[in-house]
Amino acid sequence: MSAIEYQAPSFKLEDLWTDRRWRAIFVQILALAGLFAFLAYIVNNTINNLQTLGIETGYGFLNDPSSYDISQTLIDYDSRSTHGRATIVGILNTGLIALCGIITATLLGFTVGVLRLSGNWLISRMMYCYVEFTRNVPLLLQILLWYALVVHSLPRPKNALEPLSGIFLSNRGLVLPGPEFGSGSWIIFIALAVAVAGAIAFRRYAKRIQETTGKIYPVISISLSIIVVLPLLAYFAAGQPVSLNWPALSGFNFKGGLTLRPEFLALWFALTIYTASFISEIVRAGIQSVSHGQTEASYALGIRPNWTMRLVILPQALRVILPPLISQYLNLTKNSSLAIAVGYMDIVATIGGISLNQTGRALESMSIVLAIYLTFSLSISMVMNWYNKRVALVER
Amino acid sequence: MSEAAAHVMPQSQTDQVAVQMVGVHKWYGEFHVLKDINLSVDAGERIVICGPSGSGKSTLIRCINRLEEHQRGQIVVDGVELTNDVRKIDSVRREVGMVFQHFNLFPHLTVLENCTLAPIWVKKTPKVEAEEIAMTYLARVKIPEQATKFPGQLSGGQQQRVAIARSLCMNPKIMLFDEPTSALDPEMISEVLDVMVGLAESGMTMLCVTHEMGFARKVANRVIFMDGGEIIEQNNPEEFFNNPQSDRTKLFLSQILHN
C-alpha cells in the first residue's frame, strides 16, 4: 500500500455555488429557509386578521351540541349530541364508504382486467366499452346519475321491487332482513373464530402434506366450507339464537331490517364502477407486462393455463400492479368526499359542512377534515407499501 | 408416461419413433411459414436444424410441444397425436422439455424453486423429493451452489444452464432447444454447449435449432437445413458440411462458416 495521506477537504466561500456538493447543500438550506419564512408570514397574518375581526379560535366548540340530525349513523347520535360526536359519525361514514368501495372496486377491477384480455371477442369488447365509458365521465356526474336512478326511477316503498323475498328495492333505498342477536349468540362468533383458525391450520397442514407426499388439496374450497359449516352448526347447537328482523311496510316506509340508503347506494355504485375501470386497466397492464416467454416456459413445462396464471404470471404482475393500485385506493377514499353532492353524511358533510356553517370555525373544521383524510390516506399507503416491499423482486 | 430415467435410453430402442411430422403446414395470417414438412425423428436421435432467420426453424420445433398450432398435416409425439384435445397437449408437454433463447426463468422464484415448480404442481412430487431431483440436475449442469439465488443474480450462461436443469427435472423423453446460445456472451457459449454435449451422450432425443456448427459436427446424427419454410436438405453432419447438395445450403454455409 502506498502512503497516500487523507486530505481534509478545504472549503472556500465560492464553493457554495461552484462545487457540486456544497452547492446542493446550500440550495437546500436556502429553499428551506424560504419555505419557513413563507409559513411564518401566513400564520402570523391569519392570527392578526382573526384578532382584528374579533373571531374566536380553538377547538372548544366540539363539545357544544350540534343540533342537527344525520340520516345514517353507525353509532348512537341525535341532534343533542356534540359536534365532536358528529365528527366521529362522519369519520365512520367515510371509513365505511371507503372500505366498501375499495373491496368492491378491487373485485370488479380485477375481474374486468382479466376479462379484457380474454380471447372471446365479445367479452373483451364489452369490457373495453365499459372501461372507456366510465373512466371518461366525471365521477360527480356518475354519482348524481346513480342517485337520480335510485330516487326517481325506482318505485315508492308501497310498490317496492322484491327481487328476493324479504329484500325490497325502492326509492328509499335497499332494505334487507337484519340479524337480531339473542342470548347465546356469542357461541356463533366463537365458532366463526375457531373456523378461521381451523382454516388457517388446514392451509398449513395441506402445505405440509403436499411437501411430503405431493398430494394437492383444494385448499380454498375446503377452507371456505369450514368457515361456513362450523358457525352454522354452532347456530343450531345453540338453539338458533339469531333471528332475522324482517322489514315490513308501515305507512310510507319500511320498518325493521337493515336499510342501505339511496345516498349510500349511489355513492357506493359510482365509486366502485368508476374506480374499477381504472383498476382494470392497471391489472391488464400488469399482466401484459409479464413477458410472453414466461407463459411459454410454463406451458412447455406442462403447467396448465390456470395454474400458470396463479403460479407464474400473477405473482410477477402484482409487482407492477401494486403501486398504481395504492394510488387508486387513495383516490377512492378522497373521492368519497363528493358524497356531499347527494347528502351522504361523511366527514366533509358533517364537521366540514353543517358544523362549520353553524359555528363559523372554518380553520378548525377544515384542519380536522384535512387531518382525517391524511390519516386515512397515509395508513392505506403505509400498509400497501409494506406489502409491496414484501413482494419486491431480487436482482443482483 | 414412464417415470424411469428416460435419458439413459439403450441403443436398442433407437428404432422407436419419437416425433413424426407428416405434411405439416402453418400460416401466420397470409404468411406461409411452414410448407409441407415431413420429418421423422427416432428416439435417441440428435438433430440440428439450421437456416437463415425467418426460415421457420423455430416455428417447426415450437409446433412439437404445441406452443404453435399447425393448421394442416399431422404431428405425432411419442405416440400421441397433437390435436386441440387439451389432455393430449398436456401429456405431450409433460414428455417434451424446451430450452429458450432468452432462458425464460421465473424471476420471482429461486433457482431451486424454478426447478421444483413443475414437478410439484404437475407431477405432484413431494417437495423434498423434487428438491433432491433438482439438486441432482443442478449438479449435472455444474451450478448446485447457486440453488438459493434468484435468476437475476446469475450470468446468462448460468441462467441457461438452470433452464436446462429445470426442463430435465420433468424427466422429459425429448428435449427441444430454440437457439440456446444466441443470447449469450461468447465466453459463456461453451459452458452451455458442454452441458448439451453431455446430455447428447446420455442418449437424450434432441432437436436443436442452433448456428453452432461445431456442436452440430460433434453430436448431431442429422443436420437439417431450412429455408423459406421448407426443409431444403438433410444429411449426416459429415456429408452436410463437406458435400452440400443445394445451392441455397452452399450459400448459407459459406456465409456462416466465413466468420
XYZ file of C-alpha atoms in Angstrom:
655
model
C 0.000 0.000 0.000
C 1.412 3.328 -0.980
C 1.202 6.044 1.630
C -1.454 8.386 0.383
C -2.448 10.785 3.099
C -6.011 11.751 3.624
C -6.539 15.359 2.706
C -9.235 17.174 4.575
C -11.498 18.912 2.057
C -10.704 22.587 2.054
C -13.614 24.977 1.841
C -13.674 28.317 0.064
C -16.656 30.628 0.016
C -17.077 30.352 -3.740
C -17.508 26.582 -3.353
C -21.061 27.373 -2.290
C -22.036 27.924 -5.927
C -19.207 26.240 -7.887
C -18.664 22.933 -6.058
C -21.457 20.434 -6.765
C -21.629 19.022 -3.244
C -21.585 22.346 -1.410
C -23.986 23.873 -3.917
C -26.530 21.103 -3.327
C -26.499 21.687 0.441
C -26.518 25.461 0.038
C -29.533 25.450 -2.286
C -31.484 23.165 0.034
C -30.818 25.399 3.029
C -31.961 28.436 1.033
C -35.150 26.668 -0.097
C -35.982 25.512 3.429
C -35.391 28.969 4.876
C -37.665 30.451 2.208
C -40.418 27.947 2.987
C -40.318 28.628 6.723
C -40.356 32.383 6.183
C -43.449 31.998 3.974
C -45.275 29.772 6.505
C -44.436 32.145 9.379
C -45.824 35.044 7.367
C -49.109 33.229 6.557
C -49.727 32.035 10.115
C -48.887 35.435 11.579
C -51.145 37.157 9.040
C -54.050 34.805 9.786
C -53.777 35.276 13.535
C -53.660 39.065 13.115
C -56.694 39.074 10.805
C -58.729 36.848 13.115
C -57.895 39.117 16.051
C -58.880 42.268 14.153
C -62.181 40.655 13.144
C -62.731 39.516 16.714
C -63.151 35.848 15.740
C -62.518 33.327 18.489
C -60.238 30.385 17.761
C -59.920 26.998 19.418
C -61.487 23.551 19.348
C -63.842 24.087 22.308
C -66.886 24.107 20.008
C -66.515 20.362 19.559
C -68.164 19.953 22.986
C -71.199 22.057 22.074
C -74.433 20.395 20.977
C -74.634 20.023 17.204
C -78.433 20.455 16.943
C -78.654 18.755 13.547
C -79.674 15.253 12.510
C -77.733 12.711 10.479
C -79.632 10.195 8.380
C -77.147 7.338 8.503
C -75.182 6.726 11.678
C -73.140 3.739 12.746
C -73.148 4.854 16.396
C -75.841 6.428 18.579
C -76.382 10.028 17.599
C -79.135 12.633 17.726
C -79.379 16.391 17.444
C -78.457 16.848 21.121
C -75.099 15.113 20.562
C -71.969 17.247 20.280
C -70.110 18.432 17.178
C -67.345 16.095 18.285
C -69.738 13.146 18.100
C -70.947 14.342 14.689
C -67.333 14.326 13.576
C -66.943 10.716 14.687
C -70.136 9.772 12.829
C -68.636 11.451 9.753
C -65.330 9.617 10.153
C -67.131 6.271 10.455
C -69.289 7.019 7.405
C -66.228 7.983 5.361
C -64.476 4.861 6.579
C -67.487 2.712 5.696
C -67.846 4.015 2.151
C -64.061 3.839 1.577
C -63.857 0.257 2.846
C -66.917 -0.964 0.906
C -65.756 0.894 -2.199
C -62.200 -0.466 -2.069
C -63.402 -4.067 -1.670
C -65.951 -3.995 -4.499
C -63.796 -1.864 -6.811
C -60.910 -4.322 -6.384
C -63.085 -7.363 -7.111
C -64.754 -5.739 -10.126
C -61.497 -4.208 -11.347
C -59.539 -7.490 -11.289
C -62.384 -9.352 -12.991
C -62.745 -6.772 -15.752
C -58.966 -6.524 -16.187
C -58.602 -10.277 -16.719
C -61.715 -10.455 -18.923
C -60.401 -7.678 -21.147
C -57.522 -9.973 -22.055
C -59.970 -12.776 -22.844
C -59.765 -14.429 -26.218
C -63.535 -14.063 -26.502
C -64.068 -11.086 -28.809
C -67.487 -10.150 -27.440
C -66.400 -10.188 -23.791
C -63.207 -8.229 -24.336
C -65.091 -5.610 -26.425
C -67.780 -5.264 -23.786
C -65.151 -4.704 -21.107
C -63.410 -2.201 -23.360
C -66.645 -0.213 -23.761
C -67.297 -0.301 -20.023
C -63.807 0.990 -19.226
C -63.802 3.720 -21.851
C -67.276 4.912 -20.892
C -66.906 5.016 -17.122
C -63.432 6.453 -16.844
C -64.226 9.264 -19.256
C -67.325 10.539 -17.474
C -66.711 12.775 -14.429
C -67.286 10.996 -11.158
C -69.617 13.694 -9.806
C -71.894 13.156 -12.789
C -71.918 9.402 -12.187
C -72.810 9.840 -8.515
C -75.699 12.137 -9.454
C -76.764 9.712 -12.185
C -76.931 6.746 -9.812
C -78.690 8.858 -7.202
C -81.250 10.002 -9.758
C -81.726 6.418 -10.892
C -82.393 5.238 -7.341
C -84.582 8.147 -6.264
C -86.536 8.793 -9.449
C -86.754 5.568 -11.388
C -87.346 3.131 -8.546
C -90.918 2.770 -7.271
C -92.189 4.096 -3.951
C -91.979 1.805 -0.912
C -95.630 0.837 -1.428
C -94.806 -0.747 -4.815
C -91.229 -1.710 -3.921
C -89.448 -4.267 -6.081
C -88.917 -7.508 -4.243
C -86.225 -9.452 -6.148
C -85.953 -11.971 -3.330
C -88.451 -12.495 -0.595
C -87.743 -10.037 2.221
C -85.463 -7.809 0.149
C -87.050 -4.567 -1.012
C -85.691 -2.078 -3.516
C -87.447 1.276 -3.583
C -86.636 4.960 -3.869
C -85.894 4.883 -0.150
C -83.007 2.519 -0.757
C -82.348 -1.182 -0.368
C -83.933 -2.861 2.641
C -82.589 -6.237 3.771
C -83.570 -8.528 6.634
C -81.298 -7.600 9.523
C -79.909 -10.058 12.057
C -81.101 -9.792 15.643
C -78.771 -11.397 18.143
C -80.448 -13.138 21.050
C -78.749 -14.560 24.134
C -76.238 -17.266 23.304
C -75.200 -15.678 20.016
C -71.642 -15.410 21.262
C -71.255 -19.157 20.588
C -71.594 -18.460 16.872
C -68.911 -15.807 16.932
C -66.601 -18.134 18.813
C -67.372 -20.851 16.259
C -66.502 -18.391 13.483
C -63.188 -17.551 15.128
C -62.455 -21.257 15.600
C -63.370 -21.894 11.947
C -60.990 -19.189 10.711
C -58.227 -20.592 12.891
C -59.113 -24.071 11.626
C -58.945 -22.918 8.002
C -55.502 -21.437 8.602
C -54.370 -24.636 10.307
C -55.728 -26.675 7.406
C -53.810 -24.493 4.953
C -50.604 -25.261 6.840
C -51.478 -28.939 7.035
C -52.241 -29.093 3.292
C -48.937 -27.435 2.529
C -47.078 -29.936 4.681
C -48.909 -32.846 3.076
C -48.021 -31.502 -0.368
C -44.389 -31.125 0.631
C -44.149 -34.659 1.964
C -46.471 -36.657 -0.298
C -47.131 -34.331 -3.227
C -50.903 -34.594 -2.819
C -52.661 -31.315 -3.638
C -55.844 -30.481 -1.685
C -58.403 -27.974 -2.965
C -57.402 -25.635 -0.124
C -59.659 -22.688 -0.992
C -62.933 -24.600 -1.246
C -62.248 -26.691 1.861
C -61.298 -23.585 3.907
C -64.463 -21.830 2.762
C -66.652 -24.755 3.725
C -65.051 -24.926 7.183
C -65.784 -21.227 7.675
C -69.404 -21.652 6.582
C -70.271 -25.001 8.180
C -68.844 -24.534 11.676
C -70.801 -21.348 12.576
C -73.920 -22.975 11.068
C -73.511 -25.985 13.360
C -72.983 -23.640 16.313
C -76.141 -21.763 15.327
C -78.260 -24.893 15.543
C -76.433 -26.241 18.608
C -77.130 -23.004 20.496
C -80.823 -23.280 19.717
C -80.972 -20.810 16.828
C -80.339 -17.659 18.890
C -80.110 -15.363 15.874
C -83.373 -14.327 14.325
C -83.855 -12.249 11.238
C -85.620 -8.953 11.602
C -87.844 -8.904 8.512
C -88.592 -5.479 7.110
C -92.268 -4.675 6.711
C -94.094 -1.828 5.065
C -95.551 0.518 7.660
C -97.151 3.726 6.419
C -94.917 5.330 3.803
C -91.718 3.478 4.601
C -90.251 0.210 5.806
C -89.802 -0.617 9.446
C -87.168 -3.014 10.714
C -84.461 -4.741 8.773
C -81.244 -3.229 7.525
C -81.510 -0.210 5.234
C -78.921 0.905 2.709
C -79.985 4.456 1.963
C -80.114 5.854 -1.591
C -77.211 8.267 -0.930
C -75.028 5.410 0.223
C -76.077 3.162 -2.664
C -75.473 5.870 -5.279
C -72.074 6.787 -3.860
C -71.032 3.169 -3.462
C -72.056 2.186 -7.007
C -70.470 5.235 -8.561
C -67.170 4.942 -6.659
C -66.982 1.207 -7.368
C -67.755 1.433 -11.056
C -65.588 4.489 -11.644
C -62.539 3.251 -9.730
C -62.876 -0.325 -11.026
C -62.386 0.918 -14.586
C -59.017 2.385 -13.585
C -58.074 -0.704 -11.581
C -58.947 -2.963 -14.524
C -56.518 -1.035 -16.726
C -53.822 -1.355 -14.060
C -54.429 -5.108 -13.811
C -54.384 -5.510 -17.595
C -51.138 -3.543 -17.854
C -49.642 -5.620 -15.041
C -50.492 -8.939 -16.686
C -49.280 -7.738 -20.066
C -46.028 -6.506 -18.536
C -45.044 -10.120 -17.847
C -43.288 -11.266 -20.999
C -44.987 -13.924 -23.095
C -41.847 -16.030 -22.693
C -42.871 -16.671 -19.075
C -46.180 -18.159 -20.204
C -44.446 -20.248 -22.866
C -41.824 -21.545 -20.450
C -44.570 -22.509 -18.015
C -46.645 -24.227 -20.733
C -43.550 -26.036 -22.008
C -43.072 -27.474 -18.513
C -46.594 -28.883 -18.699
C -48.158 -26.377 -16.295
C -51.775 -25.719 -17.320
C -53.056 -22.206 -18.179
C -54.950 -21.536 -14.910
C -52.007 -22.704 -12.797
C -49.633 -20.692 -14.994
C -51.685 -17.589 -14.222
C -51.601 -18.337 -10.500
C -48.018 -19.561 -10.061
C -46.110 -17.615 -12.700
C -47.968 -14.623 -14.153
C -49.902 -13.063 -11.241
C -47.009 -13.094 -8.729
C -44.948 -11.127 -11.242
C -47.798 -8.889 -12.386
C -48.575 -7.957 -8.774
C -45.305 -6.049 -8.558
C -46.378 -3.817 -11.405
C -49.993 -3.620 -10.245
C -49.454 -2.642 -6.602
C -48.015 0.912 -6.697
C -50.718 2.347 -9.008
C -53.338 0.270 -7.172
C -52.392 2.093 -3.949
C -52.984 5.399 -5.731
C -56.440 4.228 -6.787
C -57.328 3.268 -3.211
C -56.242 6.728 -2.073
C -58.208 8.327 -4.911
C -61.323 6.402 -3.984
C -61.028 7.439 -0.343
C -60.589 11.103 -1.247
C -63.228 10.970 -3.989
C -65.724 9.791 -1.376
C -65.802 13.460 -0.279
C -68.067 14.028 -3.295
C -70.649 12.400 -1.003
C -71.803 15.901 -0.164
C -73.395 16.148 -3.628
C -76.045 13.569 -2.687
C -76.167 14.336 1.013
C -74.313 11.277 2.298
C -73.094 12.429 5.682
C -69.382 11.778 5.535
C -66.649 13.774 7.214
C -66.919 16.662 4.738
C -70.686 16.928 5.164
C -70.647 16.777 8.974
C -67.727 18.654 10.504
C -66.625 20.228 7.207
C -70.195 21.208 6.249
C -73.010 21.698 8.718
C -70.856 22.060 11.846
C -68.675 24.583 10.063
C -71.666 26.607 8.919
C -73.239 26.604 12.364
C -70.134 27.544 14.320
C -68.157 29.524 11.752
C -64.987 27.695 12.805
C -63.689 27.264 9.257
C -60.000 26.904 10.071
C -60.574 24.418 12.851
C -63.130 22.322 10.962
C -61.039 22.170 7.823
C -57.925 21.301 9.806
C -59.836 18.341 11.290
C -61.047 17.185 7.859
C -57.527 17.525 6.491
C -56.017 15.600 9.388
C -58.551 12.798 8.986
C -58.024 12.372 5.242
C -54.276 12.427 5.806
C -54.621 9.733 8.461
C -56.768 7.562 6.180
C -54.512 8.011 3.165
C -51.213 7.615 4.970
C -52.438 4.450 6.695
C -53.538 2.876 3.405
C -50.291 3.872 1.792
C -48.225 2.530 4.667
C -49.909 -0.886 4.608
C -49.686 -1.183 0.824
C -46.065 -0.040 0.682
C -45.161 -2.610 3.278
C -46.864 -5.292 1.155
C -45.180 -4.002 -1.968
C -41.765 -4.265 -0.359
C -42.520 -7.831 0.651
C -43.164 -8.970 -2.924
C -40.304 -6.982 -4.491
C -38.062 -8.778 -6.983
C -34.474 -9.648 -6.064
C -31.937 -8.642 -8.662
C -28.169 -8.591 -8.128
C -45.583 -41.814 -19.105
C -42.515 -43.610 -17.966
C -41.204 -42.455 -14.635
C -37.900 -44.160 -15.317
C -34.840 -42.155 -16.264
C -35.662 -41.833 -19.939
C -32.438 -40.108 -20.850
C -30.383 -43.257 -20.418
C -32.064 -44.952 -23.323
C -30.454 -48.137 -24.558
C -29.409 -48.177 -28.214
C -31.837 -51.000 -28.955
C -34.744 -48.588 -28.569
C -33.486 -46.101 -31.120
C -35.728 -47.565 -33.792
C -38.722 -46.222 -31.868
C -40.174 -43.061 -33.434
C -40.137 -40.036 -31.095
C -41.556 -37.369 -33.391
C -43.405 -37.901 -36.644
C -44.460 -34.924 -38.777
C -46.435 -35.615 -41.951
C -47.358 -32.901 -44.449
C -47.374 -30.142 -41.842
C -48.366 -26.644 -42.972
C -48.664 -23.465 -40.938
C -49.657 -19.921 -41.778
C -49.290 -16.698 -39.792
C -52.242 -14.871 -41.333
C -51.281 -14.755 -45.029
C -47.667 -15.748 -44.415
C -46.975 -19.401 -45.197
C -44.346 -20.169 -42.566
C -44.159 -23.986 -42.748
C -44.627 -25.697 -46.115
C -45.247 -29.423 -46.284
C -42.877 -30.508 -43.520
C -42.197 -34.239 -43.389
C -39.880 -35.263 -40.619
C -39.389 -38.385 -38.591
C -37.162 -38.395 -35.536
C -36.180 -41.673 -33.889
C -35.833 -41.953 -30.139
C -32.269 -41.151 -29.117
C -31.622 -39.232 -32.312
C -29.888 -35.831 -32.132
C -30.950 -33.387 -34.779
C -29.605 -29.919 -35.521
C -31.806 -27.572 -37.508
C -30.197 -24.566 -39.152
C -31.157 -21.964 -41.697
C -31.417 -18.216 -42.224
C -33.615 -16.187 -39.881
C -37.285 -16.353 -40.754
C -36.902 -19.762 -42.360
C -39.393 -21.338 -39.934
C -36.973 -23.460 -37.903
C -38.115 -22.108 -34.515
C -41.749 -22.437 -35.555
C -41.117 -26.037 -36.512
C -39.839 -27.122 -33.115
C -42.435 -24.972 -31.322
C -45.117 -26.994 -33.122
C -43.789 -30.137 -31.444
C -44.962 -29.025 -27.967
C -47.883 -27.031 -29.334
C -46.585 -23.577 -28.425
C -47.590 -23.033 -32.048
C -50.577 -24.669 -33.671
C -50.182 -26.269 -37.102
C -53.079 -25.890 -39.496
C -52.605 -28.861 -41.789
C -50.918 -32.233 -41.548
C -50.212 -34.496 -38.646
C -47.771 -34.337 -35.743
C -47.361 -37.382 -33.525
C -45.131 -37.036 -30.480
C -44.240 -40.188 -28.566
C -47.326 -41.927 -29.901
C -49.728 -39.060 -29.117
C -51.189 -37.061 -31.968
C -51.371 -33.318 -31.311
C -54.923 -32.057 -31.737
C -56.937 -29.455 -29.848
C -57.578 -32.033 -27.125
C -56.105 -30.390 -24.009
C -55.386 -33.751 -22.388
C -53.191 -34.743 -25.313
C -51.429 -31.368 -25.259
C -50.833 -31.784 -21.512
C -49.420 -35.262 -21.888
C -47.118 -34.227 -24.752
C -45.853 -31.193 -22.852
C -45.023 -33.390 -19.870
C -42.805 -35.559 -22.084
C -41.131 -32.757 -24.021
C -38.720 -30.274 -22.434
C -37.804 -26.972 -24.034
C -34.952 -24.505 -23.663
C -35.443 -20.977 -24.975
C -33.140 -18.377 -26.450
C -33.885 -15.919 -23.634
C -33.884 -18.576 -20.856
C -37.348 -17.530 -19.576
C -36.545 -18.449 -15.983
C -39.176 -17.336 -13.479
C -37.596 -14.235 -11.893
C -39.746 -14.328 -8.733
C -38.553 -17.809 -7.772
C -35.135 -19.022 -6.676
C -33.104 -21.336 -8.889
C -34.249 -24.317 -6.836
C -37.896 -23.228 -6.902
C -37.655 -22.769 -10.679
C -36.597 -26.406 -10.905
C -39.197 -27.804 -8.482
C -42.259 -25.789 -9.600
C -43.391 -28.119 -12.379
C -42.565 -31.414 -10.613
C -44.522 -30.261 -7.539
C -47.581 -28.851 -9.323
C -47.731 -31.077 -12.413
C -46.321 -34.409 -11.283
C -47.360 -33.907 -7.630
C -43.913 -34.888 -6.430
C -43.299 -34.369 -2.695
C -41.242 -31.239 -2.132
C -38.258 -32.949 -0.539
C -38.058 -35.441 -3.382
C -38.475 -32.705 -6.003
C -35.647 -30.771 -4.377
C -33.404 -33.821 -4.384
C -34.068 -34.363 -8.086
C -33.483 -30.666 -8.750
C -30.150 -30.721 -6.900
C -29.057 -33.744 -8.925
C -29.684 -31.916 -12.176
C -28.227 -28.640 -10.897
C -25.102 -30.607 -10.042
C -25.144 -32.084 -13.525
C -25.155 -28.597 -15.092
C -22.464 -27.674 -12.540
C -24.228 -24.951 -10.522
C -25.585 -26.612 -7.345
C -24.077 -23.783 -5.269
C -26.432 -21.234 -6.888
C -29.612 -23.036 -5.808
C -30.790 -20.387 -3.348
C -30.093 -17.427 -5.637
C -32.584 -15.680 -7.876
C -32.201 -15.786 -11.680
C -31.464 -12.041 -11.779
C -28.300 -12.690 -9.777
C -26.819 -15.127 -12.313
C -24.874 -14.658 -15.552
C -26.508 -15.541 -18.876
C -24.620 -18.823 -19.172
C -25.610 -19.832 -15.650
C -29.236 -18.920 -16.316
C -29.319 -21.049 -19.453
C -27.843 -23.995 -17.559
C -30.538 -23.572 -14.887
C -33.126 -23.541 -17.683
C -31.771 -26.855 -18.971
C -31.827 -28.330 -15.456
C -35.380 -27.048 -14.978
C -36.526 -28.931 -18.084
C -34.673 -32.093 -17.099
C -36.417 -32.120 -13.701
C -39.615 -33.145 -15.509
C -37.693 -36.165 -16.812
C -38.580 -35.500 -20.468
C -38.129 -38.015 -23.285
C -37.443 -35.344 -25.862
C -35.595 -32.025 -25.479
C -36.117 -29.050 -27.779
C -33.521 -26.282 -27.926
C -34.512 -22.991 -29.550
C -31.247 -21.120 -30.253
C -29.994 -21.753 -26.711
C -26.704 -19.885 -27.157
C -27.770 -16.958 -29.353
C -28.353 -14.546 -26.458
C -25.106 -15.398 -24.669
C -21.775 -13.614 -24.484
C -19.123 -15.572 -26.422
C -17.245 -16.790 -23.344
C -20.431 -18.354 -21.946
C -21.427 -20.296 -25.051
C -19.097 -23.202 -24.386
C -20.351 -23.805 -20.820
C -23.876 -24.272 -22.194
C -22.721 -26.359 -25.175
C -20.758 -28.615 -22.809
C -23.941 -29.362 -20.896
C -25.770 -30.092 -24.147
C -22.995 -32.420 -25.330
C -23.186 -34.260 -22.015
C -26.949 -34.589 -22.462
C -26.496 -35.908 -26.001
C -24.012 -38.509 -24.788
C -26.553 -39.752 -22.251
C -28.867 -40.727 -25.105
C -31.489 -37.963 -24.946
C -33.595 -37.350 -28.048
C -32.722 -33.783 -29.013
C -33.876 -31.265 -31.607
C -31.678 -28.185 -31.596
C -32.123 -25.011 -33.576
C -28.645 -23.555 -33.478
C -25.918 -21.949 -35.546
C -23.182 -23.644 -33.540
C -21.768 -25.752 -36.352
C -19.029 -27.168 -34.140
C -21.739 -28.593 -31.906
C -23.557 -29.974 -34.960
C -20.433 -31.772 -36.198
C -19.716 -33.162 -32.772
C -23.081 -34.550 -31.645
C -25.686 -34.468 -34.424
C -26.857 -37.625 -36.184
C -28.515 -35.458 -38.768
C -28.377 -31.814 -39.814
C -31.458 -30.242 -41.356
C -31.285 -27.086 -43.448
C -34.443 -24.990 -43.745
C -35.197 -22.001 -45.931
C -38.472 -20.249 -46.732
C -40.495 -22.643 -44.575
C -39.239 -25.789 -46.315
C -36.758 -28.482 -45.431
C -34.222 -27.999 -48.224
C -31.710 -30.635 -47.286
C -30.930 -33.113 -44.556
C -27.926 -35.326 -44.126
C -25.424 -36.592 -41.602
C -23.022 -33.837 -40.495
C -20.059 -35.224 -42.430
C -21.906 -35.139 -45.766
C -23.840 -31.990 -44.929
C -20.806 -29.827 -44.309
C -18.396 -31.362 -46.796
C -20.729 -32.101 -49.638
C -23.839 -29.857 -49.562
C -26.217 -30.575 -52.418
C -28.390 -27.491 -52.812
C -27.150 -24.052 -53.846
C -29.011 -22.403 -51.003
C -27.286 -24.682 -48.495
C -23.909 -23.894 -50.021
C -24.611 -20.152 -49.856
C -25.776 -20.386 -46.231
C -22.768 -22.460 -45.177
C -20.361 -20.088 -46.883
C -21.983 -17.184 -45.040
C -21.886 -18.662 -41.547
C -18.582 -20.511 -41.806
C -16.956 -17.427 -43.292
C -16.644 -15.640 -39.994
